[in-house]
Amino acid sequence: MDLYSQPVPSRHPPALEPLLLPPGNYPTPPSLSTPANVQSLSQALAMDPPTPPTWQPAGNPTLDPSRTTTDNTHVEVVPNEPDPPHALRRRYKVQKERKMVFCCGGRLVTGSRIAPFLLAVLLIVIPVALFCVFECSFIWHQVSPVWVILFGYITLLVFNNMFRASWTDPGILPQDLHVDPLAYVTAGEPALVGARTSYPNTSMYPGVDPALAYPLSTKEVLVHGMAVRIKYCDTCRIYRPPRASHCRLCNMCVENEDHHCAWLNNCVGRRNYRYFFLFVLSTTALSVYVFSFALWHLLKPIVQELPNKYGRPFTFGDSLGETPISLALMIYTFVFFWSVGGLTVYHAYLMARNLTTHEQIKSSYSRSRRPRGSPFGRN
């Protein structure tokens, strides 16, 4: 059979195919033989033809079954239409189902529950204001102005680290980096048990490879020459780096997440952990400072045996009647010290062992399970 006698796929849209005639010699229609029609036809041919629409396939062309004839001799290739162009947007603007508040072009990040943070600010502002009104004058004249300046510096340090820990990006990981986890399935990686199935019942699909019926929920990567297993996050659709965790309150994966602090209204992770630790450390120092000088203000008349208004030596009742705010500050800072002081000691212990709160609670990186020479020892 001659090669050129094979049917050739049409290059014209189906709507125009009935109007096209097979090649051959045909008589010219009488209407086109007049000089006027010939001149109009010449002018029309001299004009620039309209620009046809340009096809820009976004991917591989697909075969449309509706354009295939019964004898499979005519198959039209329909290219995929290109996706509409999207303007460049910052990554935080395309985060899906986010529960964070982004300000100043994404430079300030905090949670959506602001009430606990405002309460924490008030728990610090109120005792500081009382100390300034009732104690600073006594310290300035009876002790030394240097201690008042030191009090101002510690207070400034507390609020600076508090707001930086609350409004700094804790290390939010971008979403949709690994949308198709099956693309990472290799021959050396076994199918893992416990992941969600792609189908309700895999027995209904005998032609599907069982390994492909399960998304690859974990995989191994090398960190400092050691194999570390990382997990796939179904919510963020990424493989989380080592030591990263997904925060259900923020609905985002955070790098080196330690915990979610409701008082700071933010997660504590890789980028703001230093501010969190300096905040609890400076708050502990402020509690000790306020307690010490409130106690001294209360006991100084008694120790120095100063006379009261009746000419007798000061008693504890007399001193308490003169400065009742000092006793209130002592009680408040004593309770406050044990909460933030214990937190400071706990995180100092975690830093000494190079652990996060998640790792310490879950014991995933404890001494009993962690091999000698941790890959995170040089972080």
Short mmCIF file of C-alpha atoms in Angstrom, two decimals:
data_model
loop_
_atom_site.label_atom_id
_atom_site.label_comp_id
_atom_site.label_asym_id
_atom_site.label_seq_id
_atom_site.Cartn_x
_atom_site.Cartn_y
_atom_site.Cartn_z
CA MET A 1 0.00 0.00 0.00
CA ASP A 2 1.36 3.44 -0.93
CA LEU A 3 2.53 5.48 2.06
CA TYR A 4 0.86 8.61 0.78
CA SER A 5 -2.48 6.86 0.44
CA GLN A 6 -2.76 6.61 4.24
CA PRO A 7 -5.42 8.89 5.77
CA VAL A 8 -3.87 12.07 7.15
CA PRO A 9 -5.22 13.67 10.34
CA SER A 10 -7.04 16.90 9.67
CA ARG A 11 -5.35 20.14 10.71
CA HIS A 12 -8.57 22.10 10.72
CA PRO A 13 -11.19 22.40 13.46
CA PRO A 14 -14.08 19.93 13.11
CA ALA A 15 -16.54 22.76 12.47
CA LEU A 16 -14.70 23.72 9.26
CA GLU A 17 -14.18 20.20 7.94
CA PRO A 18 -17.55 19.98 6.07
CA LEU A 19 -16.64 23.21 4.24
CA LEU A 20 -13.34 21.87 2.91
CA LEU A 21 -13.35 20.08 -0.43
CA PRO A 22 -10.83 17.45 -1.52
CA PRO A 23 -8.10 18.68 -3.88
CA GLY A 24 -9.06 18.84 -7.56
CA ASN A 25 -9.95 21.14 -10.49
CA TYR A 26 -13.22 22.92 -9.95
CA PRO A 27 -14.87 25.58 -12.16
CA THR A 28 -14.72 29.14 -10.88
CA PRO A 29 -18.09 30.35 -9.62
CA PRO A 30 -19.73 32.84 -11.98
CA SER A 31 -20.03 35.49 -9.24
CA LEU A 32 -16.24 35.68 -8.89
CA SER A 33 -15.57 36.20 -12.61
CA THR A 34 -16.85 39.79 -12.75
CA PRO A 35 -14.21 42.60 -12.60
CA ALA A 36 -15.84 44.20 -9.56
CA ASN A 37 -15.72 41.00 -7.55
CA VAL A 38 -12.17 40.31 -8.66
CA GLN A 39 -11.12 43.79 -7.53
CA SER A 40 -12.85 43.35 -4.14
CA LEU A 41 -11.21 39.97 -3.74
CA SER A 42 -7.79 41.47 -4.55
CA GLN A 43 -8.28 44.20 -1.96
CA ALA A 44 -9.31 41.67 0.64
CA LEU A 45 -6.26 39.53 -0.06
CA ALA A 46 -4.00 42.59 0.20
CA MET A 47 -5.15 43.28 3.78
CA ASP A 48 -3.25 41.82 6.74
CA PRO A 49 -4.91 38.61 7.86
CA PRO A 50 -6.19 38.51 11.44
CA THR A 51 -3.80 37.02 13.94
CA PRO A 52 -5.01 33.56 14.95
CA PRO A 53 -5.08 32.68 18.65
CA THR A 54 -1.81 31.27 19.87
CA TRP A 55 -1.88 27.97 21.73
CA GLN A 56 0.57 27.78 24.62
CA PRO A 57 0.26 24.30 26.08
CA ALA A 58 0.94 24.20 29.81
CA GLY A 59 1.82 20.51 29.75
CA ASN A 60 1.65 17.46 27.57
CA PRO A 61 -1.20 17.43 25.03
CA THR A 62 -4.12 15.18 25.79
CA LEU A 63 -6.22 13.03 23.47
CA ASP A 64 -9.90 13.83 23.41
CA PRO A 65 -11.89 10.59 22.91
CA SER A 66 -14.83 12.53 21.46
CA ARG A 67 -12.70 13.51 18.44
CA THR A 68 -11.81 9.91 17.56
CA THR A 69 -13.65 8.14 14.74
CA THR A 70 -14.88 4.58 14.91
CA ASP A 71 -12.10 3.26 12.68
CA ASN A 72 -9.41 5.11 14.70
CA THR A 73 -8.24 6.97 11.61
CA HIS A 74 -8.79 10.48 12.91
CA VAL A 75 -7.52 11.58 16.31
CA GLU A 76 -7.22 15.27 17.02
CA VAL A 77 -4.65 16.45 19.55
CA VAL A 78 -6.18 19.02 21.89
CA PRO A 79 -3.53 20.97 23.80
CA ASN A 80 -4.06 21.97 27.40
CA GLU A 81 -4.94 25.61 27.85
CA PRO A 82 -2.35 27.57 29.83
CA ASP A 83 -3.05 28.56 33.37
CA PRO A 84 -3.90 32.23 33.80
CA PRO A 85 -0.90 34.26 34.89
CA HIS A 86 -0.75 35.02 38.59
CA ALA A 87 0.95 38.01 40.10
CA LEU A 88 3.85 37.30 42.41
CA ARG A 89 2.60 37.08 45.98
CA ARG A 90 4.37 36.64 49.27
CA ARG A 91 4.27 33.11 50.56
CA TYR A 92 2.41 34.00 53.77
CA LYS A 93 -0.49 35.34 51.68
CA VAL A 94 -1.12 31.97 50.06
CA GLN A 95 -1.04 29.94 53.29
CA LYS A 96 -4.20 27.85 53.42
CA GLU A 97 -6.43 27.86 56.49
CA ARG A 98 -3.93 29.92 58.41
CA LYS A 99 -4.59 30.87 62.02
CA MET A 100 -1.85 33.47 62.26
CA VAL A 101 -1.89 37.25 61.93
CA PHE A 102 0.71 38.78 59.60
CA CYS A 103 1.55 42.48 59.75
CA CYS A 104 4.05 44.82 58.06
CA GLY A 105 4.45 42.69 54.97
CA GLY A 106 4.84 39.47 56.94
CA ARG A 107 7.65 40.82 59.14
CA LEU A 108 5.46 40.60 62.25
CA VAL A 109 3.75 37.29 62.97
CA THR A 110 1.56 36.33 65.90
CA GLY A 111 -1.43 34.16 66.72
CA SER A 112 -5.10 35.00 66.40
CA ARG A 113 -5.94 34.65 70.10
CA ILE A 114 -4.87 38.00 71.52
CA ALA A 115 -6.72 37.86 74.88
CA PRO A 116 -4.17 35.70 76.79
CA PHE A 117 -1.33 37.90 75.55
CA LEU A 118 -3.05 41.07 76.76
CA LEU A 119 -3.68 39.41 80.13
CA ALA A 120 0.02 38.51 80.38
CA VAL A 121 0.95 42.13 79.65
CA LEU A 122 -1.37 43.33 82.43
CA LEU A 123 0.09 40.80 84.89
CA ILE A 124 3.45 42.50 84.41
CA VAL A 125 2.36 46.12 83.95
CA ILE A 126 0.27 46.32 87.15
CA PRO A 127 3.01 45.29 89.65
CA VAL A 128 5.59 47.39 87.77
CA ALA A 129 3.33 50.45 88.01
CA LEU A 130 2.71 49.87 91.74
CA PHE A 131 6.43 49.48 92.34
CA CYS A 132 7.17 52.73 90.50
CA VAL A 133 4.60 54.67 92.52
CA PHE A 134 5.23 53.29 96.02
CA GLU A 135 8.79 51.93 96.04
CA CYS A 136 11.00 53.83 93.60
CA SER A 137 10.94 57.03 95.64
CA PHE A 138 12.07 55.12 98.74
CA ILE A 139 14.89 53.41 96.81
CA TRP A 140 16.02 56.66 95.16
CA HIS A 141 16.39 58.57 98.45
CA GLN A 142 17.08 55.81 100.99
CA VAL A 143 19.26 53.42 98.97
CA SER A 144 20.73 54.69 95.67
CA PRO A 145 19.47 56.04 92.32
CA VAL A 146 21.51 53.35 90.58
CA TRP A 147 19.04 50.70 91.70
CA VAL A 148 16.13 52.62 90.18
CA ILE A 149 17.98 52.84 86.86
CA LEU A 150 18.65 49.10 87.07
CA PHE A 151 14.94 48.50 87.67
CA GLY A 152 14.09 50.46 84.52
CA TYR A 153 16.62 48.48 82.50
CA ILE A 154 15.28 45.10 83.65
CA THR A 155 11.70 46.19 82.93
CA LEU A 156 12.66 47.34 79.44
CA LEU A 157 14.41 44.02 78.88
CA VAL A 158 11.29 42.10 79.92
CA PHE A 159 8.93 43.90 77.55
CA ASN A 160 11.42 43.94 74.68
CA ASN A 161 11.88 40.17 74.74
CA MET A 162 8.21 39.58 75.40
CA PHE A 163 7.05 41.46 72.31
CA ARG A 164 9.84 40.06 70.15
CA ALA A 165 8.96 36.50 71.15
CA SER A 166 5.28 37.19 70.50
CA TRP A 167 5.66 38.95 67.13
CA THR A 168 8.60 37.09 65.58
CA ASP A 169 8.16 34.33 63.01
CA PRO A 170 8.88 31.15 65.02
CA GLY A 171 10.07 29.34 61.89
CA ILE A 172 6.89 28.66 59.91
CA LEU A 173 7.57 26.24 57.08
CA PRO A 174 6.04 26.88 53.64
CA GLN A 175 3.17 24.67 52.56
CA ASP A 176 2.57 22.53 49.46
CA LEU A 177 6.24 21.75 48.84
CA HIS A 178 5.56 18.03 48.42
CA VAL A 179 1.98 17.90 47.21
CA ASP A 180 2.35 14.42 45.70
CA PRO A 181 4.09 12.21 48.26
CA LEU A 182 3.97 9.22 45.86
CA ALA A 183 6.60 10.90 43.73
CA TYR A 184 9.08 10.17 46.51
CA VAL A 185 8.42 6.44 46.58
CA THR A 186 11.56 4.61 45.55
CA ALA A 187 12.47 0.97 45.35
CA GLY A 188 14.55 1.21 48.49
CA GLU A 189 11.81 2.74 50.62
CA PRO A 190 9.25 0.28 51.98
CA ALA A 191 5.53 0.90 52.11
CA LEU A 192 4.73 2.14 55.60
CA VAL A 193 1.87 1.01 57.77
CA GLY A 194 -0.44 3.42 59.52
CA ALA A 195 -0.82 6.06 56.85
CA ARG A 196 -4.21 6.93 55.46
CA THR A 197 -5.25 4.87 52.46
CA SER A 198 -6.00 6.42 49.13
CA TYR A 199 -9.07 4.21 48.68
CA PRO A 200 -11.65 2.98 51.19
CA ASN A 201 -10.84 -0.62 50.34
CA THR A 202 -7.72 -1.51 48.38
CA SER A 203 -9.16 -4.92 47.45
CA MET A 204 -11.56 -3.10 45.12
CA TYR A 205 -8.59 -2.01 43.01
CA PRO A 206 -6.59 -5.17 42.21
CA GLY A 207 -4.59 -3.35 39.54
CA VAL A 208 -3.15 -0.82 41.99
CA ASP A 209 0.23 -1.50 43.50
CA PRO A 210 -0.27 -1.86 47.29
CA ALA A 211 2.74 0.39 47.90
CA LEU A 212 1.02 3.15 45.93
CA ALA A 213 -2.22 2.79 47.89
CA TYR A 214 -0.53 4.42 50.88
CA PRO A 215 1.10 7.84 50.90
CA LEU A 216 4.68 7.69 52.06
CA SER A 217 4.22 9.00 55.60
CA THR A 218 7.92 8.91 56.50
CA LYS A 219 11.25 8.83 54.76
CA GLU A 220 14.89 8.82 55.81
CA VAL A 221 17.39 11.60 55.22
CA LEU A 222 21.03 11.97 56.18
CA VAL A 223 21.91 14.54 58.84
CA HIS A 224 25.62 14.82 59.61
CA GLY A 225 26.11 11.36 58.14
CA MET A 226 23.36 9.73 60.21
CA ALA A 227 19.98 8.47 58.99
CA VAL A 228 17.05 10.43 60.45
CA ARG A 229 13.42 9.60 59.74
CA ILE A 230 11.20 12.57 58.85
CA LYS A 231 7.41 12.63 58.63
CA TYR A 232 4.98 13.78 55.99
CA CYS A 233 2.40 16.36 57.14
CA ASP A 234 -0.97 15.78 55.49
CA THR A 235 -2.17 19.27 56.46
CA CYS A 236 0.77 21.30 55.15
CA ARG A 237 1.64 18.72 52.45
CA ILE A 238 5.36 18.78 53.13
CA TYR A 239 8.00 16.49 54.58
CA ARG A 240 8.83 18.12 57.87
CA PRO A 241 12.54 18.69 58.53
CA PRO A 242 14.08 16.95 61.54
CA ARG A 243 12.81 18.32 64.86
CA ALA A 244 9.95 20.21 63.20
CA SER A 245 6.37 19.75 64.45
CA HIS A 246 2.88 20.73 63.36
CA CYS A 247 1.08 23.10 65.72
CA ARG A 248 -2.65 22.43 65.73
CA LEU A 249 -3.38 25.87 67.22
CA CYS A 250 -1.48 27.71 64.49
CA ASN A 251 -2.28 25.04 61.87
CA MET A 252 1.27 25.27 60.54
CA CYS A 253 4.50 23.31 60.72
CA VAL A 254 7.19 25.09 62.72
CA GLU A 255 10.90 24.39 62.52
CA ASN A 256 12.41 23.21 65.82
CA GLU A 257 9.12 23.86 67.58
CA ASP A 258 9.48 23.81 71.34
CA HIS A 259 5.86 24.45 72.32
CA HIS A 260 2.95 26.80 71.72
CA CYS A 261 2.88 29.53 74.36
CA ALA A 262 -0.65 30.81 74.90
CA TRP A 263 0.62 33.74 77.00
CA LEU A 264 2.77 34.96 74.11
CA ASN A 265 0.10 34.07 71.53
CA ASN A 266 2.71 32.41 69.35
CA CYS A 267 4.65 29.24 68.83
CA VAL A 268 8.15 29.04 70.27
CA GLY A 269 10.48 27.71 67.62
CA ARG A 270 13.85 28.14 66.03
CA ARG A 271 13.61 31.87 65.29
CA ASN A 272 12.14 33.18 68.55
CA TYR A 273 13.31 30.68 71.17
CA ARG A 274 16.14 32.98 72.29
CA TYR A 275 13.66 35.80 72.92
CA PHE A 276 11.39 33.46 74.85
CA PHE A 277 14.20 32.29 77.11
CA LEU A 278 15.46 35.83 77.69
CA PHE A 279 11.89 36.84 78.50
CA VAL A 280 11.39 34.24 81.23
CA LEU A 281 14.93 34.87 82.53
CA SER A 282 14.46 38.65 82.76
CA THR A 283 10.99 38.20 84.29
CA THR A 284 12.50 35.97 86.96
CA ALA A 285 15.13 38.62 87.66
CA LEU A 286 12.44 41.31 87.87
CA SER A 287 10.45 39.21 90.36
CA VAL A 288 13.50 38.79 92.58
CA TYR A 289 14.26 42.51 92.35
CA VAL A 290 10.73 43.64 93.28
CA PHE A 291 10.43 41.10 96.11
CA SER A 292 13.80 42.07 97.59
CA PHE A 293 13.23 45.83 97.68
CA ALA A 294 9.62 45.48 98.84
CA LEU A 295 10.86 43.33 101.73
CA TRP A 296 13.59 45.85 102.54
CA HIS A 297 11.10 48.70 102.52
CA LEU A 298 8.95 46.75 104.95
CA LEU A 299 11.75 45.68 107.33
CA LYS A 300 14.07 48.69 107.30
CA PRO A 301 12.22 50.67 110.03
CA ILE A 302 12.16 47.56 112.19
CA VAL A 303 15.82 46.68 111.68
CA GLN A 304 17.02 50.23 112.28
CA GLU A 305 14.60 50.59 115.23
CA LEU A 306 13.23 53.85 113.95
CA PRO A 307 10.59 55.51 116.13
CA ASN A 308 7.02 55.53 115.00
CA LYS A 309 4.62 58.44 115.35
CA TYR A 310 4.15 57.59 119.01
CA GLY A 311 7.87 57.65 119.72
CA ARG A 312 8.14 53.90 120.16
CA PRO A 313 10.23 51.56 117.92
CA PHE A 314 8.61 50.35 114.76
CA THR A 315 6.85 47.01 114.90
CA PHE A 316 5.83 44.81 111.98
CA GLY A 317 2.25 46.07 112.30
CA ASP A 318 3.42 49.68 112.22
CA SER A 319 5.54 49.03 109.15
CA LEU A 320 2.70 47.18 107.45
CA GLY A 321 0.38 50.10 108.13
CA GLU A 322 2.87 52.49 106.55
CA THR A 323 3.53 50.44 103.37
CA PRO A 324 0.78 47.86 102.74
CA ILE A 325 1.64 47.79 99.01
CA SER A 326 5.04 46.32 99.86
CA LEU A 327 3.44 43.24 101.40
CA ALA A 328 1.10 42.86 98.40
CA LEU A 329 4.05 43.07 96.00
CA MET A 330 5.95 40.49 98.05
CA ILE A 331 3.09 37.99 97.92
CA TYR A 332 2.49 38.55 94.21
CA THR A 333 6.13 38.29 93.15
CA PHE A 334 6.69 35.25 95.37
CA VAL A 335 3.96 33.33 93.52
CA PHE A 336 5.10 34.75 90.19
CA PHE A 337 8.70 33.73 90.85
CA TRP A 338 7.92 30.05 91.30
CA SER A 339 6.09 29.88 87.97
CA VAL A 340 8.52 31.77 85.73
CA GLY A 341 11.56 30.73 87.77
CA GLY A 342 10.73 27.06 87.39
CA LEU A 343 10.19 27.60 83.67
CA THR A 344 13.60 29.28 83.40
CA VAL A 345 15.37 26.41 85.15
CA TYR A 346 13.52 23.85 83.02
CA HIS A 347 14.51 25.48 79.72
CA ALA A 348 18.07 25.96 80.91
CA TYR A 349 18.14 22.21 81.48
CA LEU A 350 16.71 21.57 77.99
CA MET A 351 19.32 23.82 76.39
CA ALA A 352 22.09 22.05 78.27
CA ARG A 353 20.88 18.72 76.82
CA ASN A 354 20.07 20.17 73.38
CA LEU A 355 16.41 19.15 73.57
CA THR A 356 13.06 20.74 72.88
CA THR A 357 9.98 20.37 75.04
CA HIS A 358 8.39 18.04 72.48
CA GLU A 359 11.47 15.82 72.41
CA GLN A 360 11.78 15.75 76.18
CA ILE A 361 8.13 14.84 76.73
CA LYS A 362 7.96 12.23 73.99
CA SER A 363 11.45 10.93 74.82
CA SER A 364 12.15 10.63 71.12
CA TYR A 365 15.62 12.08 71.60
CA SER A 366 16.27 10.94 75.15
CA ARG A 367 19.53 9.34 76.19
CA SER A 368 18.03 5.83 76.20
CA ARG A 369 16.91 6.01 72.56
CA ARG A 370 19.29 8.49 71.02
CA PRO A 371 22.46 6.93 69.58
CA ARG A 372 25.85 8.15 70.68
CA GLY A 373 26.93 11.15 68.65
CA SER A 374 23.62 12.89 67.97
CA PRO A 375 23.40 14.52 64.53
CA PHE A 376 21.96 17.60 66.25
CA GLY A 377 24.87 17.99 68.64
CA ARG A 378 26.38 20.75 66.52
CA ASN A 379 23.21 22.84 66.13
#
